[in-house]
Amino acid sequence: MEDRKVKNGDLVLPGDYLGVIEEFMPGEGVREENGELYATRAGKVRINPEKMEISVEPVTDTPPLPQVGDIVLARVIEVKPQAVIVQLLQIEGRENDREIATSKLAGIHISQVKEGFVEDITKEFKIGDVVRAKVIANEKSPIQLTTRGKDLGVVYALCSRCRTPLIRRGDKLICPRCGNVETRKLSPYYRKLKVSL
């Protein structure tokens, strides 16, 4: 038997010796063999002194799945007459997590663009726009989003003529290079968020 003592937070690999059954109860990621405890997965040792339990927390936790109610940033990749298709970039508040764990595609139906009637979806979104949207359904693919809230909408847009980043003037977007004026379903956070493009 090894006499190496594992401590809270130690990194272990599958098969590493953790202690004896007299010291700890085996928790998640731990198996007992002849009274000795071994890690069943790579991760960090977690010791719960109240329960006298030892467990191994996986380090490579699964990438985040967007949940209903999450705010996401997404790039518009296709504009159809009834919906826009976007590629999910990140979940707000979880920027340090790994990449999103889905097909990364989501849709915003024309009825979810903004309050009131949307006559022409191409006046609200263009390919390449980055939008701040809320997840409203995630049980099937693509995930469904809405930009109906007043803080939701386009946060970054390029001129559809010359691809220069547009500047907001009131409720319009103006191209500083060619002077083109465009409209979008704008978020008050337009060009105020750090977007990893």
PDB file of N, CA and C in Angstrom, residues 53-104:
ATOM      1  N   GLU A  53     -15.973  11.792   2.768  1.00  0.00           N
ATOM      2  CA  GLU A  53     -16.103  11.226   1.429  1.00  0.00           C
ATOM      3  C   GLU A  53     -15.042  11.836   0.530  1.00  0.00           C
ATOM      4  N   ILE A  54     -14.486  11.016  -0.346  1.00  0.00           N
ATOM      5  CA  ILE A  54     -13.508  11.499  -1.325  1.00  0.00           C
ATOM      6  C   ILE A  54     -14.092  11.261  -2.714  1.00  0.00           C
ATOM      7  N   SER A  55     -13.950  12.259  -3.571  1.00  0.00           N
ATOM      8  CA  SER A  55     -14.450  12.109  -4.937  1.00  0.00           C
ATOM      9  C   SER A  55     -13.465  12.761  -5.898  1.00  0.00           C
ATOM     10  N   VAL A  56     -13.643  12.468  -7.179  1.00  0.00           N
ATOM     11  CA  VAL A  56     -12.798  13.059  -8.220  1.00  0.00           C
ATOM     12  C   VAL A  56     -13.712  13.832  -9.169  1.00  0.00           C
ATOM     13  N   GLU A  57     -13.473  15.148  -9.192  1.00  0.00           N
ATOM     14  CA  GLU A  57     -14.272  16.050 -10.030  1.00  0.00           C
ATOM     15  C   GLU A  57     -13.606  16.133 -11.396  1.00  0.00           C
ATOM     16  N   PRO A  58     -14.325  15.863 -12.461  1.00  0.00           N
ATOM     17  CA  PRO A  58     -13.673  15.908 -13.776  1.00  0.00           C
ATOM     18  C   PRO A  58     -13.187  17.319 -14.102  1.00  0.00           C
ATOM     19  N   VAL A  59     -12.001  17.397 -14.675  1.00  0.00           N
ATOM     20  CA  VAL A  59     -11.463  18.697 -15.051  1.00  0.00           C
ATOM     21  C   VAL A  59     -11.992  19.072 -16.422  1.00  0.00           C
ATOM     22  N   THR A  60     -12.061  18.078 -17.287  1.00  0.00           N
ATOM     23  CA  THR A  60     -12.565  18.335 -18.627  1.00  0.00           C
ATOM     24  C   THR A  60     -14.085  18.227 -18.578  1.00  0.00           C
ATOM     25  N   ASP A  61     -14.718  19.200 -17.921  1.00  0.00           N
ATOM     26  CA  ASP A  61     -16.179  19.140 -17.857  1.00  0.00           C
ATOM     27  C   ASP A  61     -16.730  19.412 -19.241  1.00  0.00           C
ATOM     28  N   THR A  62     -17.930  18.933 -19.471  1.00  0.00           N
ATOM     29  CA  THR A  62     -18.497  19.033 -20.808  1.00  0.00           C
ATOM     30  C   THR A  62     -18.739  20.496 -21.147  1.00  0.00           C
ATOM     31  N   PRO A  63     -18.621  20.829 -22.418  1.00  0.00           N
ATOM     32  CA  PRO A  63     -18.864  22.200 -22.834  1.00  0.00           C
ATOM     33  C   PRO A  63     -20.291  22.622 -22.478  1.00  0.00           C
ATOM     34  N   PRO A  64     -20.507  23.916 -22.277  1.00  0.00           N
ATOM     35  CA  PRO A  64     -21.828  24.369 -21.838  1.00  0.00           C
ATOM     36  C   PRO A  64     -22.890  24.194 -22.927  1.00  0.00           C
ATOM     37  N   LEU A  65     -24.066  23.813 -22.489  1.00  0.00           N
ATOM     38  CA  LEU A  65     -25.220  23.733 -23.379  1.00  0.00           C
ATOM     39  C   LEU A  65     -26.092  24.946 -23.091  1.00  0.00           C
ATOM     40  N   PRO A  66     -26.478  25.692 -24.101  1.00  0.00           N
ATOM     41  CA  PRO A  66     -27.346  26.837 -23.830  1.00  0.00           C
ATOM     42  C   PRO A  66     -28.674  26.366 -23.231  1.00  0.00           C
ATOM     43  N   GLN A  67     -29.047  26.969 -22.109  1.00  0.00           N
ATOM     44  CA  GLN A  67     -30.300  26.632 -21.441  1.00  0.00           C
ATOM     45  C   GLN A  67     -31.349  27.702 -21.739  1.00  0.00           C
ATOM     46  N   VAL A  68     -32.620  27.326 -21.634  1.00  0.00           N
ATOM     47  CA  VAL A  68     -33.702  28.292 -21.829  1.00  0.00           C
ATOM     48  C   VAL A  68     -33.499  29.432 -20.823  1.00  0.00           C
ATOM     49  N   GLY A  69     -33.543  30.652 -21.322  1.00  0.00           N
ATOM     50  CA  GLY A  69     -33.319  31.819 -20.469  1.00  0.00           C
ATOM     51  C   GLY A  69     -31.915  32.376 -20.573  1.00  0.00           C
ATOM     52  N   ASP A  70     -30.953  31.566 -21.081  1.00  0.00           N
ATOM     53  CA  ASP A  70     -29.587  32.068 -21.264  1.00  0.00           C
ATOM     54  C   ASP A  70     -29.563  33.161 -22.319  1.00  0.00           C
ATOM     55  N   ILE A  71     -28.679  34.135 -22.111  1.00  0.00           N
ATOM     56  CA  ILE A  71     -28.420  35.153 -23.128  1.00  0.00           C
ATOM     57  C   ILE A  71     -27.187  34.688 -23.896  1.00  0.00           C
ATOM     58  N   VAL A  72     -27.293  34.695 -25.219  1.00  0.00           N
ATOM     59  CA  VAL A  72     -26.181  34.236 -26.051  1.00  0.00           C
ATOM     60  C   VAL A  72     -25.797  35.319 -27.055  1.00  0.00           C
ATOM     61  N   LEU A  73     -24.562  35.229 -27.503  1.00  0.00           N
ATOM     62  CA  LEU A  73     -24.125  36.040 -28.639  1.00  0.00           C
ATOM     63  C   LEU A  73     -23.997  35.090 -29.813  1.00  0.00           C
ATOM     64  N   ALA A  74     -24.482  35.524 -30.972  1.00  0.00           N
ATOM     65  CA  ALA A  74     -24.498  34.654 -32.140  1.00  0.00           C
ATOM     66  C   ALA A  74     -24.283  35.497 -33.396  1.00  0.00           C
ATOM     67  N   ARG A  75     -23.682  34.867 -34.403  1.00  0.00           N
ATOM     68  CA  ARG A  75     -23.457  35.554 -35.677  1.00  0.00           C
ATOM     69  C   ARG A  75     -24.469  35.076 -36.705  1.00  0.00           C
ATOM     70  N   VAL A  76     -25.076  36.024 -37.419  1.00  0.00           N
ATOM     71  CA  VAL A  76     -26.047  35.692 -38.464  1.00  0.00           C
ATOM     72  C   VAL A  76     -25.303  35.086 -39.655  1.00  0.00           C
ATOM     73  N   ILE A  77     -25.730  33.873 -40.062  1.00  0.00           N
ATOM     74  CA  ILE A  77     -25.080  33.236 -41.213  1.00  0.00           C
ATOM     75  C   ILE A  77     -26.035  33.071 -42.399  1.00  0.00           C
ATOM     76  N   GLU A  78     -27.342  33.215 -42.146  1.00  0.00           N
ATOM     77  CA  GLU A  78     -28.306  33.107 -43.242  1.00  0.00           C
ATOM     78  C   GLU A  78     -29.563  33.882 -42.875  1.00  0.00           C
ATOM     79  N   VAL A  79     -30.085  34.624 -43.853  1.00  0.00           N
ATOM     80  CA  VAL A  79     -31.334  35.368 -43.641  1.00  0.00           C
ATOM     81  C   VAL A  79     -32.360  34.814 -44.611  1.00  0.00           C
ATOM     82  N   LYS A  80     -33.437  34.218 -44.053  1.00  0.00           N
ATOM     83  CA  LYS A  80     -34.518  33.663 -44.867  1.00  0.00           C
ATOM     84  C   LYS A  80     -35.741  34.578 -44.693  1.00  0.00           C
ATOM     85  N   PRO A  81     -36.769  34.424 -45.533  1.00  0.00           N
ATOM     86  CA  PRO A  81     -37.946  35.301 -45.402  1.00  0.00           C
ATOM     87  C   PRO A  81     -38.633  35.217 -44.031  1.00  0.00           C
ATOM     88  N   GLN A  82     -38.622  34.023 -43.386  1.00  0.00           N
ATOM     89  CA  GLN A  82     -39.339  33.840 -42.121  1.00  0.00           C
ATOM     90  C   GLN A  82     -38.439  33.717 -40.895  1.00  0.00           C
ATOM     91  N   ALA A  83     -37.116  33.627 -41.102  1.00  0.00           N
ATOM     92  CA  ALA A  83     -36.225  33.393 -39.960  1.00  0.00           C
ATOM     93  C   ALA A  83     -34.790  33.729 -40.347  1.00  0.00           C
ATOM     94  N   VAL A  84     -33.978  33.943 -39.315  1.00  0.00           N
ATOM     95  CA  VAL A  84     -32.534  34.040 -39.555  1.00  0.00           C
ATOM     96  C   VAL A  84     -31.878  32.860 -38.857  1.00  0.00           C
ATOM     97  N   ILE A  85     -30.825  32.356 -39.487  1.00  0.00           N
ATOM     98  CA  ILE A  85     -30.042  31.262 -38.912  1.00  0.00           C
ATOM     99  C   ILE A  85     -28.765  31.897 -38.378  1.00  0.00           C
ATOM    100  N   VAL A  86     -28.442  31.565 -37.142  1.00  0.00           N
ATOM    101  CA  VAL A  86     -27.255  32.135 -36.515  1.00  0.00           C
ATOM    102  C   VAL A  86     -26.349  31.021 -36.008  1.00  0.00           C
ATOM    103  N   GLN A  87     -25.073  31.370 -35.858  1.00  0.00           N
ATOM    104  CA  GLN A  87     -24.098  30.458 -35.271  1.00  0.00           C
ATOM    105  C   GLN A  87     -23.799  30.982 -33.872  1.00  0.00           C
ATOM    106  N   LEU A  88     -23.985  30.124 -32.869  1.00  0.00           N
ATOM    107  CA  LEU A  88     -23.755  30.541 -31.481  1.00  0.00           C
ATOM    108  C   LEU A  88     -22.264  30.754 -31.249  1.00  0.00           C
ATOM    109  N   LEU A  89     -21.935  31.883 -30.612  1.00  0.00           N
ATOM    110  CA  LEU A  89     -20.544  32.206 -30.317  1.00  0.00           C
ATOM    111  C   LEU A  89     -20.220  31.955 -28.852  1.00  0.00           C
ATOM    112  N   GLN A  90     -21.073  32.447 -27.963  1.00  0.00           N
ATOM    113  CA  GLN A  90     -20.814  32.256 -26.529  1.00  0.00           C
ATOM    114  C   GLN A  90     -22.091  32.487 -25.728  1.00  0.00           C
ATOM    115  N   ILE A  91     -22.065  31.951 -24.505  1.00  0.00           N
ATOM    116  CA  ILE A  91     -23.160  32.165 -23.563  1.00  0.00           C
ATOM    117  C   ILE A  91     -22.703  33.269 -22.626  1.00  0.00           C
ATOM    118  N   GLU A  92     -23.510  34.313 -22.502  1.00  0.00           N
ATOM    119  CA  GLU A  92     -23.135  35.439 -21.654  1.00  0.00           C
ATOM    120  C   GLU A  92     -22.948  34.981 -20.212  1.00  0.00           C
ATOM    121  N   GLY A  93     -21.874  35.452 -19.598  1.00  0.00           N
ATOM    122  CA  GLY A  93     -21.569  35.055 -18.234  1.00  0.00           C
ATOM    123  C   GLY A  93     -20.766  33.769 -18.158  1.00  0.00           C
ATOM    124  N   ARG A  94     -20.577  33.102 -19.300  1.00  0.00           N
ATOM    125  CA  ARG A  94     -19.814  31.838 -19.308  1.00  0.00           C
ATOM    126  C   ARG A  94     -18.703  31.926 -20.350  1.00  0.00           C
ATOM    127  N   GLU A  95     -18.150  33.138 -20.526  1.00  0.00           N
ATOM    128  CA  GLU A  95     -17.146  33.379 -21.562  1.00  0.00           C
ATOM    129  C   GLU A  95     -15.887  32.555 -21.346  1.00  0.00           C
ATOM    130  N   ASN A  96     -15.606  32.175 -20.087  1.00  0.00           N
ATOM    131  CA  ASN A  96     -14.381  31.436 -19.809  1.00  0.00           C
ATOM    132  C   ASN A  96     -14.554  29.940 -20.015  1.00  0.00           C
ATOM    133  N   ASP A  97     -15.808  29.510 -20.226  1.00  0.00           N
ATOM    134  CA  ASP A  97     -16.051  28.088 -20.441  1.00  0.00           C
ATOM    135  C   ASP A  97     -15.517  27.672 -21.800  1.00  0.00           C
ATOM    136  N   ARG A  98     -15.531  26.384 -22.005  1.00  0.00           N
ATOM    137  CA  ARG A  98     -15.145  25.891 -23.316  1.00  0.00           C
ATOM    138  C   ARG A  98     -16.223  26.250 -24.321  1.00  0.00           C
ATOM    139  N   GLU A  99     -15.983  25.852 -25.543  1.00  0.00           N
ATOM    140  CA  GLU A  99     -16.933  26.165 -26.595  1.00  0.00           C
ATOM    141  C   GLU A  99     -18.289  25.521 -26.323  1.00  0.00           C
ATOM    142  N   ILE A 100     -19.308  26.089 -26.909  1.00  0.00           N
ATOM    143  CA  ILE A 100     -20.680  25.608 -26.731  1.00  0.00           C
ATOM    144  C   ILE A 100     -20.820  24.195 -27.295  1.00  0.00           C
ATOM    145  N   ALA A 101     -21.551  23.346 -26.552  1.00  0.00           N
ATOM    146  CA  ALA A 101     -21.666  21.925 -26.913  1.00  0.00           C
ATOM    147  C   ALA A 101     -22.940  21.629 -27.674  1.00  0.00           C
ATOM    148  N   THR A 102     -23.061  22.150 -28.854  1.00  0.00           N
ATOM    149  CA  THR A 102     -24.212  21.796 -29.692  1.00  0.00           C
ATOM    150  C   THR A 102     -23.753  21.935 -31.127  1.00  0.00           C
ATOM    151  N   SER A 103     -24.699  21.772 -32.027  1.00  0.00           N
ATOM    152  CA  SER A 103     -24.368  21.986 -33.431  1.00  0.00           C
ATOM    153  C   SER A 103     -24.012  23.446 -33.644  1.00  0.00           C
ATOM    154  N   LYS A 104     -24.258  24.284 -32.633  1.00  0.00           N
ATOM    155  CA  LYS A 104     -23.942  25.703 -32.666  1.00  0.00           C
ATOM    156  C   LYS A 104     -24.863  26.513 -33.560  1.00  0.00           C
TER     157      LYS A 104
END
